[in-house]
Coordinates of C-alpha atoms in Angstrom, one line a residue:
M1 CA 0.0 0.0 0.0
A2 CA 1.3 3.4 -1.0
D3 CA 2.0 5.9 1.8
E4 CA 1.7 9.7 1.7
R5 CA 5.4 10.5 2.0
A6 CA 6.3 8.3 -0.9
D7 CA 3.5 9.9 -3.0
A8 CA 4.7 13.4 -2.2
L9 CA 8.3 12.6 -3.1
I10 CA 7.4 10.8 -6.3
R11 CA 5.3 13.8 -7.4
L12 CA 8.3 16.1 -6.7
Q13 CA 10.5 13.6 -8.7
E14 CA 8.1 13.8 -11.6
Q15 CA 8.3 17.6 -11.6
M16 CA 12.1 17.6 -11.5
Q17 CA 12.1 15.0 -14.3
A18 CA 9.8 17.2 -16.5
R19 CA 11.9 20.3 -15.9
R20 CA 15.0 18.6 -17.3
G21 CA 13.5 17.0 -20.4
I22 CA 15.2 19.4 -22.8
W23 CA 18.5 18.7 -21.1
E24 CA 18.2 15.0 -21.6
G25 CA 17.9 15.4 -25.4
H26 CA 21.0 17.6 -25.4
W27 CA 22.9 15.1 -23.2
R28 CA 21.9 12.2 -25.5
E29 CA 23.4 14.0 -28.5
V30 CA 26.6 14.5 -26.6
A31 CA 26.7 10.9 -25.3
E32 CA 26.2 9.5 -28.8
R33 CA 29.3 11.3 -30.1
V34 CA 31.6 11.9 -27.0
R35 CA 30.8 9.5 -24.2
P36 CA 28.8 6.6 -25.6
T37 CA 29.1 4.4 -22.5
Q38 CA 26.8 6.9 -20.7
N39 CA 24.2 7.0 -23.5
I40 CA 21.3 5.9 -21.3
F41 CA 19.2 9.1 -21.4
Q42 CA 15.5 8.7 -22.2
Q43 CA 16.0 5.1 -23.1
Q44 CA 16.6 1.6 -21.7
R45 CA 19.5 -0.2 -23.2
P46 CA 20.7 -3.8 -22.6
D47 CA 24.1 -4.3 -21.0
G48 CA 27.0 -4.7 -23.3
D49 CA 25.3 -3.3 -26.5
K50 CA 27.2 -1.3 -29.0
R51 CA 26.8 2.5 -28.4
N52 CA 29.2 4.1 -30.9
E53 CA 27.1 3.9 -34.1
K54 CA 27.2 7.7 -34.7
I55 CA 31.0 8.1 -34.1
F56 CA 32.9 8.4 -37.4
D57 CA 35.7 10.4 -36.0
A58 CA 37.3 9.7 -32.6
T59 CA 38.7 13.1 -31.9
A60 CA 36.2 14.1 -29.3
P61 CA 36.0 10.7 -27.5
L62 CA 39.8 10.7 -27.3
A63 CA 40.0 14.3 -26.2
L64 CA 37.7 13.7 -23.2
P65 CA 40.0 11.4 -21.3
K66 CA 42.9 13.8 -21.9
F67 CA 40.7 16.6 -20.5
A68 CA 40.0 14.5 -17.4
A69 CA 43.7 13.7 -17.0
A70 CA 44.6 17.4 -17.2
V71 CA 41.9 18.3 -14.6
I72 CA 42.9 15.6 -12.2
S73 CA 46.7 16.3 -12.5
F74 CA 46.1 20.0 -12.0
T75 CA 43.6 19.9 -9.2
M76 CA 43.9 16.7 -7.2
P77 CA 47.0 14.6 -8.1
S78 CA 47.2 11.5 -5.9
T79 CA 50.9 11.9 -5.5
Q80 CA 50.7 15.1 -3.3
K81 CA 48.6 16.8 -0.7
Y82 CA 46.8 19.3 -2.9
Q83 CA 44.9 20.9 0.0
A84 CA 45.5 21.9 3.6
L85 CA 43.4 23.3 6.4
T86 CA 43.6 26.8 7.8
T87 CA 41.7 28.9 10.3
G88 CA 41.8 32.0 8.1
D89 CA 43.8 33.8 10.8
E90 CA 47.6 33.9 10.1
A91 CA 48.5 34.4 13.8
L92 CA 46.3 31.5 14.9
D93 CA 47.7 29.3 12.1
E94 CA 51.2 29.9 13.4
N95 CA 50.2 28.7 16.9
S96 CA 52.2 25.5 17.4
N97 CA 49.2 23.6 18.9
V98 CA 46.8 24.7 16.1
K99 CA 49.4 24.1 13.4
R100 CA 50.1 20.5 14.6
Y101 CA 46.3 19.8 14.9
L102 CA 45.5 21.0 11.4
E103 CA 48.4 19.0 9.9
A104 CA 47.3 15.9 11.8
V105 CA 43.7 16.3 10.6
N106 CA 44.8 16.8 7.1
D107 CA 46.9 13.6 7.3
V108 CA 43.9 11.6 8.6
L109 CA 41.7 13.1 5.8
F110 CA 44.1 12.1 3.0
K111 CA 44.7 8.7 4.5
A112 CA 40.9 8.0 4.6
R113 CA 40.4 9.5 1.1
Y114 CA 43.1 7.3 -0.5
A115 CA 42.5 4.1 1.5
A116 CA 42.5 0.9 -0.5
R117 CA 38.7 0.4 -0.2
A118 CA 37.6 4.0 -0.5
N119 CA 37.7 4.0 -4.3
F120 CA 38.2 7.7 -4.6
I121 CA 40.6 7.7 -7.6
S122 CA 38.4 5.7 -9.9
Q123 CA 35.1 7.3 -8.9
S124 CA 36.4 10.9 -9.0
S125 CA 37.8 10.2 -12.6
E126 CA 34.3 9.1 -13.7
V127 CA 32.9 12.4 -12.2
V128 CA 35.5 14.5 -14.2
L129 CA 34.6 12.6 -17.4
D130 CA 31.0 13.4 -16.9
L131 CA 32.0 17.0 -16.2
G132 CA 33.8 17.3 -19.5
A133 CA 31.0 15.6 -21.5
F134 CA 27.8 16.8 -19.8
G135 CA 28.9 19.7 -17.6
T136 CA 27.6 18.1 -14.4
G137 CA 29.1 15.2 -12.3
I138 CA 27.7 13.4 -9.2
L139 CA 29.9 12.0 -6.4
F140 CA 28.3 10.3 -3.5
V141 CA 30.3 10.2 -0.2
D142 CA 29.0 7.4 1.9
D143 CA 29.8 6.1 5.4
V144 CA 29.8 2.4 5.2
L145 CA 29.7 0.5 8.5
G146 CA 32.8 -1.6 9.0
V147 CA 34.5 0.0 5.9
G148 CA 34.6 3.7 6.5
I149 CA 34.3 6.4 3.8
R150 CA 33.3 5.1 0.3
Y151 CA 33.0 7.1 -2.9
K152 CA 30.6 6.3 -5.7
S153 CA 30.0 8.1 -9.0
F154 CA 26.4 8.1 -10.1
P155 CA 25.5 8.5 -13.8
L156 CA 23.8 11.8 -14.6
A157 CA 21.0 9.9 -16.4
E158 CA 19.8 8.6 -13.0
C159 CA 20.1 11.8 -11.0
Y160 CA 17.9 14.9 -10.7
A161 CA 19.2 18.0 -8.8
E162 CA 17.8 21.3 -7.5
E163 CA 19.5 24.4 -6.1
D164 CA 18.9 26.4 -2.9
E165 CA 18.4 30.2 -2.9
H166 CA 22.2 30.7 -3.0
G167 CA 22.8 28.6 -6.1
S168 CA 24.2 25.5 -4.3
I169 CA 22.8 22.0 -4.9
N170 CA 20.8 21.0 -1.8
R171 CA 18.4 18.4 -3.2
L172 CA 19.2 15.3 -5.3
H173 CA 16.9 12.4 -6.3
R174 CA 18.3 9.2 -7.9
K175 CA 16.1 6.8 -9.8
F176 CA 17.9 3.5 -10.2
Q177 CA 17.4 -0.3 -10.4
Y178 CA 18.4 -3.0 -7.9
T179 CA 18.1 -6.7 -8.4
A180 CA 16.0 -8.5 -5.9
A181 CA 19.1 -9.8 -4.2
Q182 CA 20.7 -6.3 -4.0
A183 CA 17.4 -4.9 -2.6
A184 CA 17.2 -7.6 0.1
A185 CA 20.9 -7.0 1.1
M186 CA 20.4 -3.2 1.2
F187 CA 17.0 -2.8 2.9
G188 CA 16.2 -6.3 4.4
P189 CA 13.6 -8.7 3.0
Q190 CA 11.1 -7.7 5.6
N191 CA 10.9 -4.1 4.2
L192 CA 10.3 -5.1 0.6
S193 CA 7.0 -5.8 -1.2
E194 CA 5.6 -9.2 -1.8
G195 CA 6.5 -9.0 -5.5
I196 CA 10.2 -8.6 -4.7
K197 CA 10.1 -11.3 -2.1
R198 CA 8.7 -13.7 -4.6
A199 CA 11.4 -12.7 -7.1
L200 CA 14.0 -13.2 -4.5
E201 CA 13.0 -16.9 -4.3
R202 CA 12.3 -17.4 -8.0
N203 CA 14.7 -15.0 -9.9
P204 CA 17.0 -13.0 -7.6
L205 CA 18.6 -11.2 -10.5
E206 CA 15.3 -9.6 -11.7
K207 CA 15.5 -5.8 -11.5
F208 CA 13.2 -3.4 -9.8
W209 CA 13.1 0.5 -9.8
F210 CA 13.8 2.4 -6.6
L211 CA 14.0 6.2 -5.8
H212 CA 16.4 7.7 -3.4
C213 CA 15.5 11.2 -2.3
V214 CA 17.9 13.5 -0.3
G215 CA 16.9 17.1 0.5
P216 CA 16.6 19.6 3.4
N217 CA 14.9 18.1 6.4
D218 CA 11.8 20.1 7.3
D219 CA 11.7 18.4 10.7
F220 CA 15.3 19.2 11.7
A221 CA 15.8 20.1 15.4
P222 CA 19.3 20.8 16.7
G223 CA 18.4 19.5 20.1
Y224 CA 17.8 16.0 18.7
A225 CA 21.3 15.2 17.7
L226 CA 21.0 11.5 18.3
H227 CA 17.6 11.1 16.6
P228 CA 17.7 9.2 13.3
T229 CA 15.7 11.8 11.4
K230 CA 15.1 14.9 13.4
G231 CA 18.8 15.3 14.3
K232 CA 19.9 15.4 10.6
K233 CA 19.9 18.5 8.4
F234 CA 19.1 16.5 5.3
S235 CA 16.5 13.8 5.1
S236 CA 17.0 10.5 3.2
C237 CA 14.2 8.3 1.9
Y238 CA 14.4 5.1 -0.3
I239 CA 11.1 4.3 -2.1
E240 CA 10.1 1.2 -4.0
F241 CA 8.8 2.9 -7.1
E242 CA 6.3 0.3 -8.4
T243 CA 4.4 0.0 -5.1
R244 CA 5.1 3.6 -4.0
T245 CA 6.2 2.6 -0.5
V246 CA 9.0 3.7 1.7
V247 CA 11.6 0.9 2.3
D248 CA 14.2 2.9 4.3
E249 CA 14.3 6.3 5.9
G250 CA 17.1 8.3 7.7
G251 CA 19.2 11.4 7.2
Y252 CA 22.6 13.0 6.9
R253 CA 24.3 15.6 9.0
T254 CA 25.9 17.1 5.8
F255 CA 24.8 16.9 2.2
P256 CA 26.3 13.5 1.0
F257 CA 26.7 14.5 -2.7
A258 CA 29.3 16.7 -4.4
V259 CA 27.9 18.0 -7.6
P260 CA 30.5 19.9 -9.6
R261 CA 29.4 21.9 -12.7
Y262 CA 31.8 23.1 -15.4
E263 CA 29.9 26.4 -16.0
T264 CA 26.3 27.5 -15.5
S265 CA 24.0 29.8 -17.4
P266 CA 21.5 32.2 -15.8
R267 CA 18.5 30.4 -14.2
E268 CA 19.9 27.0 -15.0
C269 CA 20.7 24.3 -12.4
Y270 CA 22.7 21.9 -14.5
G271 CA 26.1 22.8 -15.9
R272 CA 27.3 23.2 -19.5
S273 CA 30.4 21.4 -20.7
P274 CA 33.2 21.8 -23.2
A275 CA 31.6 19.1 -25.3
M276 CA 28.4 21.1 -25.5
A277 CA 30.3 24.2 -26.5
V278 CA 31.8 22.4 -29.6
L279 CA 28.9 20.0 -30.3
P280 CA 28.3 21.6 -33.7
D281 CA 32.0 21.1 -34.6
I282 CA 31.8 17.5 -33.4
K283 CA 28.7 16.8 -35.5
M284 CA 30.3 18.6 -38.5
L285 CA 33.5 16.6 -38.2
N286 CA 31.6 13.3 -38.1
E287 CA 29.7 14.3 -41.3
M288 CA 33.0 15.4 -42.9
S289 CA 34.5 12.0 -42.1
K290 CA 31.7 10.2 -43.9
T291 CA 32.1 12.5 -46.9
V292 CA 35.9 12.1 -47.1
L293 CA 35.6 8.4 -46.7
R294 CA 33.2 8.2 -49.6
A295 CA 35.4 10.5 -51.7
G296 CA 38.5 8.5 -50.8
Q297 CA 36.8 5.3 -51.7
Q298 CA 36.0 6.7 -55.2
V299 CA 39.6 7.7 -55.7
V300 CA 41.1 4.4 -54.6
A301 CA 38.4 2.2 -56.2
P302 CA 36.6 4.4 -58.8
P303 CA 33.5 3.2 -60.7
I304 CA 34.1 1.5 -64.0
M305 CA 32.5 3.0 -67.2
L306 CA 31.6 0.4 -69.8
S307 CA 30.5 0.7 -73.4
D308 CA 27.0 -0.3 -74.4
D309 CA 28.1 -3.4 -76.1
A310 CA 29.9 -4.7 -73.0
S311 CA 27.5 -3.5 -70.4
L312 CA 25.8 -6.9 -70.1
Q313 CA 29.0 -8.8 -69.5
A314 CA 30.5 -9.3 -66.1
F315 CA 33.6 -7.1 -65.3
N316 CA 36.0 -8.5 -62.8
V317 CA 37.9 -5.7 -60.9
R318 CA 40.0 -8.0 -58.8
S319 CA 43.8 -7.8 -59.1
N320 CA 45.2 -9.8 -62.1
A321 CA 41.7 -10.7 -63.2
L322 CA 41.2 -11.5 -66.9
N323 CA 38.3 -9.6 -68.6
H324 CA 37.8 -10.7 -72.2
G325 CA 36.2 -8.4 -74.8
Y326 CA 36.9 -5.0 -73.3
V327 CA 39.5 -3.9 -75.9
D328 CA 38.3 -3.0 -79.4
A329 CA 40.1 -3.8 -82.7
Q330 CA 42.2 -0.6 -82.4
G331 CA 43.4 -1.6 -78.9
R332 CA 41.3 1.1 -77.2
P333 CA 39.9 0.1 -73.7
M334 CA 36.1 -0.4 -73.6
A335 CA 36.1 -0.1 -69.8
I336 CA 37.4 3.2 -68.3
P337 CA 37.5 4.2 -64.5
F338 CA 35.4 7.2 -63.7
Q339 CA 37.6 10.0 -62.2
T340 CA 35.6 12.3 -60.0
Q341 CA 38.4 14.8 -59.6
G342 CA 37.5 15.0 -56.0
R343 CA 40.0 16.9 -53.7
V344 CA 40.3 14.7 -50.7
D345 CA 43.2 16.8 -49.4
I346 CA 40.9 19.8 -49.0
G347 CA 38.5 17.7 -47.0
L348 CA 41.3 16.6 -44.7
D349 CA 42.4 20.2 -44.2
M350 CA 38.9 21.2 -43.2
M351 CA 38.7 18.2 -40.8
N352 CA 42.0 19.2 -39.1
Q353 CA 40.6 22.7 -38.5
R354 CA 37.6 21.2 -36.7
R355 CA 39.9 18.9 -34.8
E356 CA 41.9 21.8 -33.5
V357 CA 38.8 23.6 -32.3
I358 CA 37.6 20.4 -30.4
N359 CA 41.1 19.9 -28.9
D360 CA 41.2 23.5 -27.8
A361 CA 37.9 23.1 -26.0
F362 CA 39.2 20.1 -24.1
F363 CA 42.6 21.8 -23.3
V364 CA 44.5 19.2 -25.3
T365 CA 46.3 21.9 -27.4
L366 CA 47.3 23.8 -24.2
F367 CA 49.0 20.7 -22.7
R368 CA 50.6 19.7 -25.9
I369 CA 52.9 22.8 -26.0
L370 CA 55.6 21.5 -23.5
V371 CA 55.7 18.2 -25.3
E372 CA 56.3 19.7 -28.7
E373 CA 58.9 22.2 -27.3
P374 CA 60.8 20.4 -24.5
Q375 CA 64.0 22.5 -24.9
I376 CA 63.0 25.7 -23.1
T377 CA 64.6 27.7 -20.3
A378 CA 63.4 27.8 -16.7
T379 CA 62.0 31.2 -17.2
E380 CA 60.1 30.1 -20.3
A381 CA 58.7 27.1 -18.3
M382 CA 57.5 29.4 -15.6
L383 CA 55.8 31.7 -18.2
R384 CA 54.1 28.6 -19.7
A385 CA 52.9 27.5 -16.3
Q386 CA 51.6 31.0 -15.5
E387 CA 49.7 31.0 -18.8
K388 CA 48.2 27.6 -17.9
G389 CA 47.2 28.9 -14.5
Q390 CA 45.5 31.9 -16.0
L391 CA 43.6 29.9 -18.6
L392 CA 42.6 27.0 -16.3
G393 CA 41.9 29.0 -13.2
P394 CA 38.2 29.7 -13.7
P395 CA 36.9 26.2 -14.6
M396 CA 39.3 24.4 -12.4
G397 CA 38.7 26.7 -9.5
R398 CA 35.0 26.1 -9.7
M399 CA 35.6 22.3 -9.7
Q400 CA 37.7 22.7 -6.6
S401 CA 35.0 24.6 -4.8
E402 CA 32.1 22.4 -5.9
L403 CA 33.8 19.0 -5.8
L404 CA 36.7 19.1 -3.2
G405 CA 34.9 21.6 -0.9
P406 CA 31.7 19.6 -0.2
T407 CA 33.7 16.3 -0.3
T408 CA 36.1 17.6 2.4
E409 CA 33.2 18.9 4.5
R410 CA 31.5 15.5 4.3
E411 CA 34.7 13.6 5.1
L412 CA 35.5 15.7 8.2
D413 CA 32.0 15.2 9.5
I414 CA 32.2 11.4 9.1
L415 CA 35.7 11.2 10.6
A416 CA 34.7 13.4 13.6
M417 CA 31.6 11.3 14.3
N418 CA 33.7 8.1 14.1
G419 CA 36.2 9.5 16.6
A420 CA 39.1 9.4 14.0
L421 CA 40.3 13.0 14.5
P422 CA 42.8 14.1 17.2
P423 CA 41.7 16.2 20.1
M424 CA 41.0 19.8 19.2
P425 CA 43.3 22.4 20.9
R426 CA 41.7 24.9 23.2
E427 CA 42.9 27.9 21.1
L428 CA 40.8 26.6 18.2
M429 CA 37.8 25.8 20.2
D430 CA 37.7 29.3 21.7
R431 CA 37.5 30.6 18.1
G432 CA 34.5 28.5 17.2
A433 CA 36.4 25.5 15.7
E434 CA 36.0 26.9 12.2
V435 CA 38.5 25.8 9.6
H436 CA 38.8 26.5 5.9
I437 CA 40.4 24.8 2.9
R438 CA 43.5 26.1 1.4
Y439 CA 44.1 24.6 -2.1
Q440 CA 47.8 24.1 -2.9
G441 CA 47.7 21.8 -5.9
P442 CA 49.6 22.3 -9.2
L443 CA 46.8 24.7 -10.4
N444 CA 47.5 27.1 -7.5
Q445 CA 51.2 26.7 -7.9
A446 CA 50.8 27.6 -11.6
Q447 CA 48.9 30.7 -10.7
R448 CA 51.8 31.7 -8.5
A449 CA 54.2 31.2 -11.3
G450 CA 54.0 34.9 -12.0
V451 CA 55.8 35.6 -8.8
G452 CA 58.6 33.3 -9.9
V453 CA 58.8 34.9 -13.3
G454 CA 59.1 38.3 -11.6
I455 CA 62.0 37.1 -9.3
M456 CA 63.9 35.5 -12.2
Q457 CA 63.5 38.5 -14.5
T458 CA 64.5 41.0 -11.8
I459 CA 67.6 39.1 -10.9
Q460 CA 68.5 38.8 -14.6
S461 CA 68.0 42.5 -15.1
I462 CA 70.1 43.4 -12.1
A463 CA 73.0 41.0 -13.0
P464 CA 74.8 43.5 -15.3
L465 CA 74.7 46.2 -12.6
A466 CA 76.1 43.7 -10.1
Q467 CA 79.1 43.2 -12.3
I468 CA 79.8 46.9 -11.9
D469 CA 78.8 47.2 -8.2
P470 CA 78.3 43.9 -6.4
S471 CA 76.7 45.7 -3.5
V472 CA 73.4 46.1 -5.5
M473 CA 72.6 42.4 -4.8
M474 CA 72.5 43.2 -1.1
I475 CA 68.9 44.5 -1.6
F476 CA 67.8 40.8 -2.2
D477 CA 67.3 38.2 0.4
L478 CA 68.6 35.4 -1.8
E479 CA 67.7 32.7 0.7
A480 CA 64.1 33.9 0.7
C481 CA 64.1 34.1 -3.1
A482 CA 65.3 30.5 -3.3
R483 CA 62.7 29.3 -0.9
E484 CA 59.9 31.1 -2.9
L485 CA 61.1 29.6 -6.2
A486 CA 61.3 26.2 -4.6
S487 CA 57.7 26.5 -3.4
I488 CA 56.5 27.7 -6.8
N489 CA 58.2 24.8 -8.5
S490 CA 56.7 22.3 -6.1
V491 CA 60.0 21.2 -4.5
P492 CA 59.1 18.8 -1.7
E493 CA 59.5 20.3 1.8
R494 CA 61.6 17.4 2.9
L495 CA 64.3 18.3 0.4
L496 CA 64.8 21.8 1.8
R497 CA 66.9 22.5 4.9
T498 CA 65.3 24.3 7.9
D499 CA 66.5 27.7 9.2
E500 CA 68.3 26.0 12.1
E501 CA 70.1 23.6 9.7
I502 CA 71.2 26.5 7.5
T503 CA 72.5 28.4 10.6
A504 CA 74.5 25.4 11.7
L505 CA 76.0 25.0 8.3
K506 CA 77.0 28.6 8.2
E507 CA 78.7 28.3 11.6
Q508 CA 80.5 25.1 10.3
Q509 CA 81.6 26.9 7.2
A510 CA 82.9 29.8 9.3
Q511 CA 84.9 27.4 11.5
Q512 CA 86.3 25.7 8.4
A513 CA 87.3 29.0 6.9
Q514 CA 89.0 30.1 10.1
A515 CA 90.8 26.7 10.3
Q516 CA 92.0 27.1 6.7
Q517 CA 93.3 30.6 7.4
L518 CA 95.3 29.2 10.4
L519 CA 96.7 26.4 8.2
A520 CA 97.6 28.9 5.5
A521 CA 99.4 31.1 8.0
A522 CA 101.2 28.2 9.7
P523 CA 104.2 28.0 7.3
V524 CA 104.9 31.8 7.6
A525 CA 104.7 31.6 11.4
A526 CA 107.0 28.6 11.5
S527 CA 109.6 30.3 9.3
A528 CA 109.5 33.5 11.4
A529 CA 110.0 31.4 14.6
K530 CA 112.9 29.6 13.0
D531 CA 114.6 32.9 12.0
F532 CA 114.0 34.3 15.5
A533 CA 115.5 31.2 17.1
Q534 CA 118.6 31.4 14.8
A535 CA 119.0 35.1 15.7
Q536 CA 118.9 34.3 19.4
S537 CA 121.5 31.6 18.9
M538 CA 123.9 33.9 17.1
A539 CA 123.4 36.6 19.7
G540 CA 124.3 34.1 22.5
S541 CA 127.5 33.0 20.7
A542 CA 128.8 36.7 20.4
P543 CA 128.0 38.4 23.8
N544 CA 130.0 41.6 23.0
Q545 CA 127.9 42.4 20.0
V546 CA 124.6 44.2 20.1
A547 CA 121.7 43.2 18.0
P548 CA 120.8 46.0 15.6
N549 CA 117.8 48.1 16.4
I550 CA 115.4 48.2 13.5
L551 CA 113.6 51.2 14.9
P552 CA 114.7 54.6 13.5
T553 CA 117.3 56.3 15.7
P554 CA 116.6 60.0 16.5
A555 CA 119.1 62.5 15.0
P556 CA 121.7 64.1 17.5
A557 CA 121.3 67.6 18.6
G558 CA 122.9 70.2 16.4
G559 CA 122.4 68.2 13.3
Q560 CA 125.6 66.2 13.8

């Protein structure tokens, strides 16, 4: 029997589905030509079927993974800690207790995110691929009992989103299928309808539709922190779609979905993607490919023109085939290939122009520069990095804020509730325990490359003056310049010496220099001591003689 809550949520789901009907047609066109594995919009397709029937040129499908690789390597490479935690107060950040706490929390966060069973790398890659193709990605951050944090990418075809008054996604519905066995494991057989129970015994692999609705909890009460529904800011409800009954209900303290969008237009909830921006070029390139293929086939294997007399006879076009009767008495051929005079090369040039536009949209051309010109100076490399940071800053920055930001907030909430975080210092608790994310990945370092370029260019400009007057270099703190360049170029902190180590090395170098000076002066001192000893010996052997006085003798009075 259907219940009122399930009916209300299904009606809301139908409204959300109707509002995005035009989007689904657009997404289907993109999926057919760019991401065919996700071509399940407005249609049910069997598993394993062919979905690339409309792809005649692979430029866009091959550019999409390169786009994802560029986004991931620039914003969240798994080889480094691309984000840190900060209080937003520089003085408080320098407090030793707060600093150690934030570093410890960040270590716990990254350990959980990249745990073996967390699945973050593979699922975040799927999200970025959806972002490049459809402009919107869905990442679910779940807390699995006995496992910990688990990440799951949901296909956009199954998900329906809505924004709050500030433009942030705060409601998401997912319409999906479970087999009878999966439903029983997820919700318990006692909570399922009689139809699924019968299928569980007869055909456990039979699929059924379910609806998962997550949105703001109208019954939220801060004083009921331990209550399964009232104590959660967001409600969660699983509905068996056919019987319109609730099979599971609960809530989340934080919104469990991260929904990054590439770019949004006014009054639109879903994002627009690079593939959407160049969809006309992608479709045009596919049509050009078909045309050039036909033209090339006619050039390589042209039609054969026959005379009227020979038109009824079979003509064999295979290699070394013998065709009798196709030469007249004068030796002229009676079968002639038809030359269309088609310019296949012009078609290829036009296709290459479309390919460049598509590769530009997916940033393939931008990342190809360093590969094509590997022999460049350090300053040129910094200039290239600065240019990348400027071009990639807006779209990548939005992905950081809409993917990594909500993901981190959800992770910290789960870790705190599971008691996995270290004790918070009193200094931070007194300030309200608020922390912020500071992104420090390659994208942010590329945006700082302008500072490195300024340092290098200034030192190069001052170098001629330093040859005239070396004192002009005294205006620079060369150690600070070196540390800044090391930070910009992502030199690991473990490879840099601390201030204490540098001071100790300077003292050691000063002692070594002093010792070398003493060693250099030792032969002179030994020779002087030897000469003095010889002089004393000679003076002792001749007591009536007086050693000469090397000081100037004053002149006698009167000038004599």
